Amino acid sequence: MSLKTIKPDQLKELFFRNIPLVDVRAPVEFQQGSLPGAVNLPIMNDEERASVGTTYKREGQDAAVRLGHALVSGAIKEERVKGWKDFFEKHPDAVLYCFRGGKRSQIARQWLQDAGVSVPLIAGGYKAARNFLIKQIDEFSVRHEMIALSGPTGSGKTHLLHRLRKRYPVLDLEHLARHRGSAFGAMEAEQPTQIDYENQLARELMLLEDKINGGIKPLVEDESRLIGRIYQPATFFIRLRASSVVWIDEPMSVRVENVFDDYIHKTAIGLSVQSLPRCQEEEDILRGEALQVFDKYRRSTMAIHRKLGGLRHQEVMADLDKAQQDYLNHQDLSSNKVWIEKLLLYYYDPLYLGSLDRRQVKVLFKGTAADAENYILALGQK
């Protein structure tokens, strides 16, 4: 983009094209929430920003600006300008922003211009772009109906979304939230902040809208309001909950195998029993990681012990202990299927099916994952 200032009506193109962004706010601001595609190359670190803020409150803007220039000068200024310059030379279409498009981004742009690099700014900065993204979520939720992909735990909803993504418009909320949406759903990667999740969701909805034509309704997994610690934005969640449902209906044996594959076989537990050439140190590391996974599942089971009830909680914990012993003594993973099936029967099925009954959803289709896939693809061809 060649314009000096990115105005509100150009923000959609900015995010749609995933233009690299340089956020010059302090790290503490960036960590609370940033724009999709942004890197943090601050003009002031957290301590410098705090000092300037205190001076602003006590002595006014002019004194704060003077202090800022004094703190960021000499070698410090040269290092930060070099960091910006290097980034813009690698990404010549990148855009600069601060919180409101005020002093920090204007000063950074001037310093870059003095160094021979001309860069555009976002008018209104992060605040304006954040408001734009929230508006996109609300407007999408008003304009478009969705189809909710439903079914009890282990039915293969996420896997079906992944298989369909190149052939039908889908939205994977668990991927955005970096959480599988259950008591056992925490992933290795930390969840984003609520703000980052909403900003990424807005961008995904803009991309999704571009794929919707001829009345096609995007497919979204039927999630609860809370995914891990991430809340669905209200307007989006209301629309999702009002959606008609494609229900995956698989027998318990298939569901147990699906959960076993995701939560045992594809984790350090499964990797550690594979016959691969490894040294003893690698074996020990993998075994330690596998035991950490078992400990994680115990903590997750403890977190739902009240809903399980005392006897069932003890039963599942005993099954988990046996599964760990079978792993340690015989490298046998099959007994994990015992506690997995009990959790599906005791906890997940009553929770999920009870929620659907209360909502009185409209079911468009009910069948196996393979049949549901064919049904969805046929919708895309109409």
XYZ file of C-alpha atoms in Angstrom, residues 79-372:
294
model
C 19.001 0.434 17.703
C 15.221 0.856 17.545
C 15.262 2.717 14.248
C 17.493 -0.013 12.828
C 15.025 -2.648 13.956
C 12.162 -0.850 12.195
C 14.230 -0.192 9.088
C 15.303 -3.827 8.813
C 11.703 -4.976 9.098
C 10.348 -2.531 6.513
C 13.117 -3.405 4.085
C 12.103 -7.072 4.375
C 8.390 -6.196 4.256
C 8.052 -3.087 2.073
C 4.222 -3.150 2.223
C 4.155 -3.160 6.055
C 2.183 -0.580 8.037
C 2.988 1.180 11.319
C 0.636 1.891 14.229
C 0.521 2.909 17.881
C -2.514 3.137 20.163
C -4.402 6.084 18.641
C -2.197 6.987 15.684
C -0.698 9.811 17.720
C 2.741 10.836 18.942
C 4.447 7.458 19.102
C 3.681 6.309 15.555
C 4.206 9.812 14.146
C 7.612 10.123 15.804
C 8.578 6.605 14.696
C 7.571 7.413 11.129
C 9.575 10.635 11.185
C 12.665 8.855 12.464
C 12.264 6.261 9.724
C 11.848 8.985 7.129
C 15.053 10.578 8.394
C 16.683 7.170 7.804
C 15.372 7.088 4.239
C 12.296 4.854 4.742
C 8.753 6.092 4.106
C 5.996 4.096 5.826
C 2.181 4.380 6.106
C 0.262 4.656 9.385
C -3.146 3.367 10.462
C -5.392 6.388 11.025
C -6.610 6.200 14.623
C -4.082 3.450 15.386
C -4.847 0.262 17.250
C -8.034 1.639 18.799
C -9.640 2.399 15.442
C -8.592 -0.959 13.990
C -9.863 -2.820 17.059
C -13.264 -1.093 16.761
C -13.345 -2.008 13.073
C -12.671 -5.690 13.838
C -15.376 -5.887 16.509
C -17.796 -4.327 14.019
C -16.923 -7.049 11.499
C -17.930 -9.776 13.979
C -21.245 -8.085 14.711
C -22.040 -7.403 11.059
C -21.152 -10.923 9.934
C -23.362 -12.359 12.679
C -26.289 -10.260 11.482
C -25.788 -10.889 7.751
C -25.037 -14.612 7.634
C -26.618 -17.810 8.850
C -24.338 -20.694 9.769
C -24.587 -24.457 10.070
C -23.463 -25.868 13.416
C -21.530 -29.131 13.239
C -22.717 -31.050 16.267
C -22.353 -34.456 17.842
C -21.149 -35.982 21.125
C -17.511 -35.942 22.182
C -15.338 -38.188 20.041
C -17.612 -38.159 17.014
C -14.902 -36.530 14.886
C -16.224 -33.000 14.403
C -12.836 -31.272 14.281
C -11.369 -33.865 11.934
C -14.327 -33.412 9.586
C -13.813 -29.634 9.574
C -10.177 -30.174 8.596
C -11.109 -32.541 5.774
C -13.658 -30.072 4.425
C -11.682 -26.840 4.701
C -10.458 -26.825 1.073
C -13.826 -27.835 -0.342
C -16.371 -25.972 1.778
C -16.269 -22.770 3.885
C -15.569 -23.785 7.486
C -14.516 -22.034 10.692
C -12.457 -23.861 13.343
C -13.054 -22.004 16.604
C -10.989 -24.453 18.658
C -7.976 -23.770 16.453
C -8.378 -20.020 16.991
C -8.861 -20.466 20.736
C -6.028 -23.036 20.951
C -8.236 -25.275 23.082
C -10.365 -28.346 22.357
C -13.248 -26.943 24.368
C -13.500 -29.472 27.202
C -12.072 -30.168 30.645
C -9.351 -32.203 28.900
C -8.966 -29.804 25.978
C -5.955 -27.693 26.937
C -3.267 -27.708 24.246
C 0.476 -27.273 24.665
C 0.345 -23.768 23.198
C -1.027 -21.148 25.575
C -4.421 -19.727 24.717
C -4.487 -16.241 23.181
C -5.807 -13.286 25.123
C -9.526 -12.613 24.753
C -8.731 -9.553 22.618
C -6.364 -11.459 20.317
C -8.959 -14.209 19.881
C -11.639 -11.698 18.903
C -9.303 -9.916 16.492
C -8.323 -13.188 14.812
C -11.962 -14.298 14.694
C -12.881 -11.051 12.931
C -10.217 -11.619 10.288
C -11.330 -15.235 9.777
C -14.919 -14.084 9.326
C -13.825 -11.571 6.698
C -11.985 -14.327 4.819
C -14.948 -16.650 5.236
C -17.356 -14.070 3.885
C -15.314 -13.894 0.694
C -15.909 -17.646 0.155
C -19.655 -17.512 0.715
C -21.674 -17.258 -2.447
C -24.973 -18.525 -3.732
C -26.461 -18.709 -0.252
C -23.895 -21.200 1.093
C -23.847 -21.247 4.896
C -20.444 -21.722 6.537
C -19.908 -24.755 8.755
C -18.852 -24.042 12.352
C -18.362 -26.546 15.164
C -21.139 -26.283 17.740
C -19.209 -24.778 20.649
C -20.302 -23.568 24.052
C -19.912 -19.909 25.002
C -16.629 -20.728 26.738
C -13.710 -22.435 24.950
C -11.141 -22.923 27.665
C -10.991 -19.411 29.107
C -12.052 -17.707 25.860
C -15.585 -16.318 25.591
C -17.398 -16.222 22.262
C -18.463 -12.669 21.346
C -22.142 -12.303 22.228
C -23.568 -11.524 18.775
C -21.598 -14.330 17.156
C -22.524 -16.866 19.835
C -26.226 -16.006 19.633
C -26.168 -16.563 15.861
C -24.253 -19.840 16.250
C -26.699 -21.142 18.858
C -29.614 -20.307 16.569
C -28.094 -22.283 13.695
C -29.481 -25.486 12.259
C -27.404 -28.566 13.016
C -25.608 -31.304 11.119
C -25.288 -34.069 13.695
C -22.486 -36.650 13.548
C -23.760 -39.896 15.016
C -21.059 -42.526 15.563
C -21.156 -45.683 17.730
C -19.387 -45.601 21.066
C -16.555 -47.833 19.802
C -15.665 -45.323 17.068
C -15.842 -42.402 19.471
C -13.538 -44.143 21.967
C -11.035 -44.837 19.183
C -11.174 -41.196 18.064
C -10.508 -39.898 21.580
C -7.799 -42.516 22.137
C -6.082 -41.438 18.921
C -6.156 -37.728 19.818
C -5.452 -37.890 23.542
C -3.181 -40.949 23.827
C -1.706 -42.104 20.545
C -0.837 -38.616 19.241
C 0.658 -37.436 22.536
C 3.999 -38.181 24.206
C 2.384 -41.345 25.591
C 1.918 -42.808 22.129
C 5.193 -41.494 20.771
C 7.179 -43.031 23.619
C 6.057 -46.595 22.793
C 6.828 -46.389 19.082
C 9.741 -48.547 17.914
C 12.052 -45.780 16.782
C 15.855 -45.644 17.160
C 16.465 -43.452 20.221
C 19.221 -43.070 22.765
C 18.533 -43.641 26.467
C 18.401 -39.924 27.187
C 15.685 -39.454 24.557
C 13.781 -42.431 25.965
C 13.890 -40.931 29.458
C 12.727 -37.537 28.224
C 9.789 -39.025 26.326
C 8.789 -41.183 29.279
C 8.878 -38.144 31.546
C 6.686 -36.220 29.107
C 4.270 -39.157 28.888
C 3.922 -39.228 32.672
C 3.207 -35.504 32.600
C 0.334 -36.194 30.195
C -1.097 -38.773 32.609
C -0.767 -36.220 35.444
C -2.563 -33.639 33.311
C -5.461 -36.060 32.777
C -5.664 -36.705 36.517
C -5.897 -32.964 37.169
C -8.585 -32.651 34.505
C -10.534 -35.500 36.082
C -10.188 -33.877 39.487
C -11.572 -30.637 38.043
C -14.855 -32.383 37.160
C -15.080 -34.647 40.209
C -18.241 -32.987 41.542
C -20.098 -33.516 38.284
C -18.836 -37.090 38.071
C -19.825 -37.887 41.631
C -17.601 -39.398 44.272
C -17.787 -43.080 43.305
C -17.472 -42.510 39.564
C -14.593 -40.107 40.112
C -12.740 -42.740 42.153
C -13.509 -45.349 39.494
C -12.119 -43.242 36.640
C -9.038 -42.273 38.648
C -8.359 -45.944 39.406
C -8.662 -46.741 35.698
C -6.214 -43.932 34.896
C -3.743 -45.309 37.450
C -4.036 -48.781 35.908
C -3.526 -47.357 32.413
C -0.340 -45.655 33.573
C 0.950 -48.841 35.194
C 0.204 -50.850 32.027
C 2.138 -48.235 30.075
C 5.123 -48.311 32.451
C 5.254 -52.082 32.890
C 4.246 -53.385 29.466
C 4.118 -50.367 27.111
C 0.441 -51.296 26.711
C -1.871 -48.373 25.942
C -5.122 -50.246 25.373
C -6.393 -49.907 28.944
C -6.686 -46.156 28.386
C -9.831 -46.935 26.421
C -11.514 -48.021 29.663
C -11.369 -44.628 31.372
C -12.051 -42.829 28.077
C -15.323 -44.734 27.569
C -16.410 -44.131 31.147
C -15.796 -40.393 30.849
C -17.876 -40.307 27.667
C -20.724 -42.186 29.364
C -20.568 -40.552 32.792
C -19.689 -36.966 31.940
C -19.593 -35.856 28.323
C -22.743 -37.474 26.929
C -25.126 -36.211 29.654
C -23.570 -32.743 29.417
C -23.714 -32.483 25.617
C -27.036 -34.193 24.965
C -28.715 -32.305 27.802
C -27.601 -29.007 26.280
C -28.999 -29.950 22.860
C -32.326 -31.007 24.365
C -32.687 -27.683 26.151
C -31.915 -25.743 22.982
C -34.370 -27.733 20.841
C -32.130 -27.486 17.777
C -33.281 -28.025 14.209
C -31.387 -31.039 12.822
C -30.723 -30.845 9.073
C -28.927 -34.186 8.910
C -27.903 -36.975 11.273
C -25.456 -39.709 10.333
C -21.864 -40.912 10.474
C -18.958 -38.543 9.869
C -18.543 -39.928 6.349
C -22.232 -39.441 5.566
C -22.174 -35.947 7.085
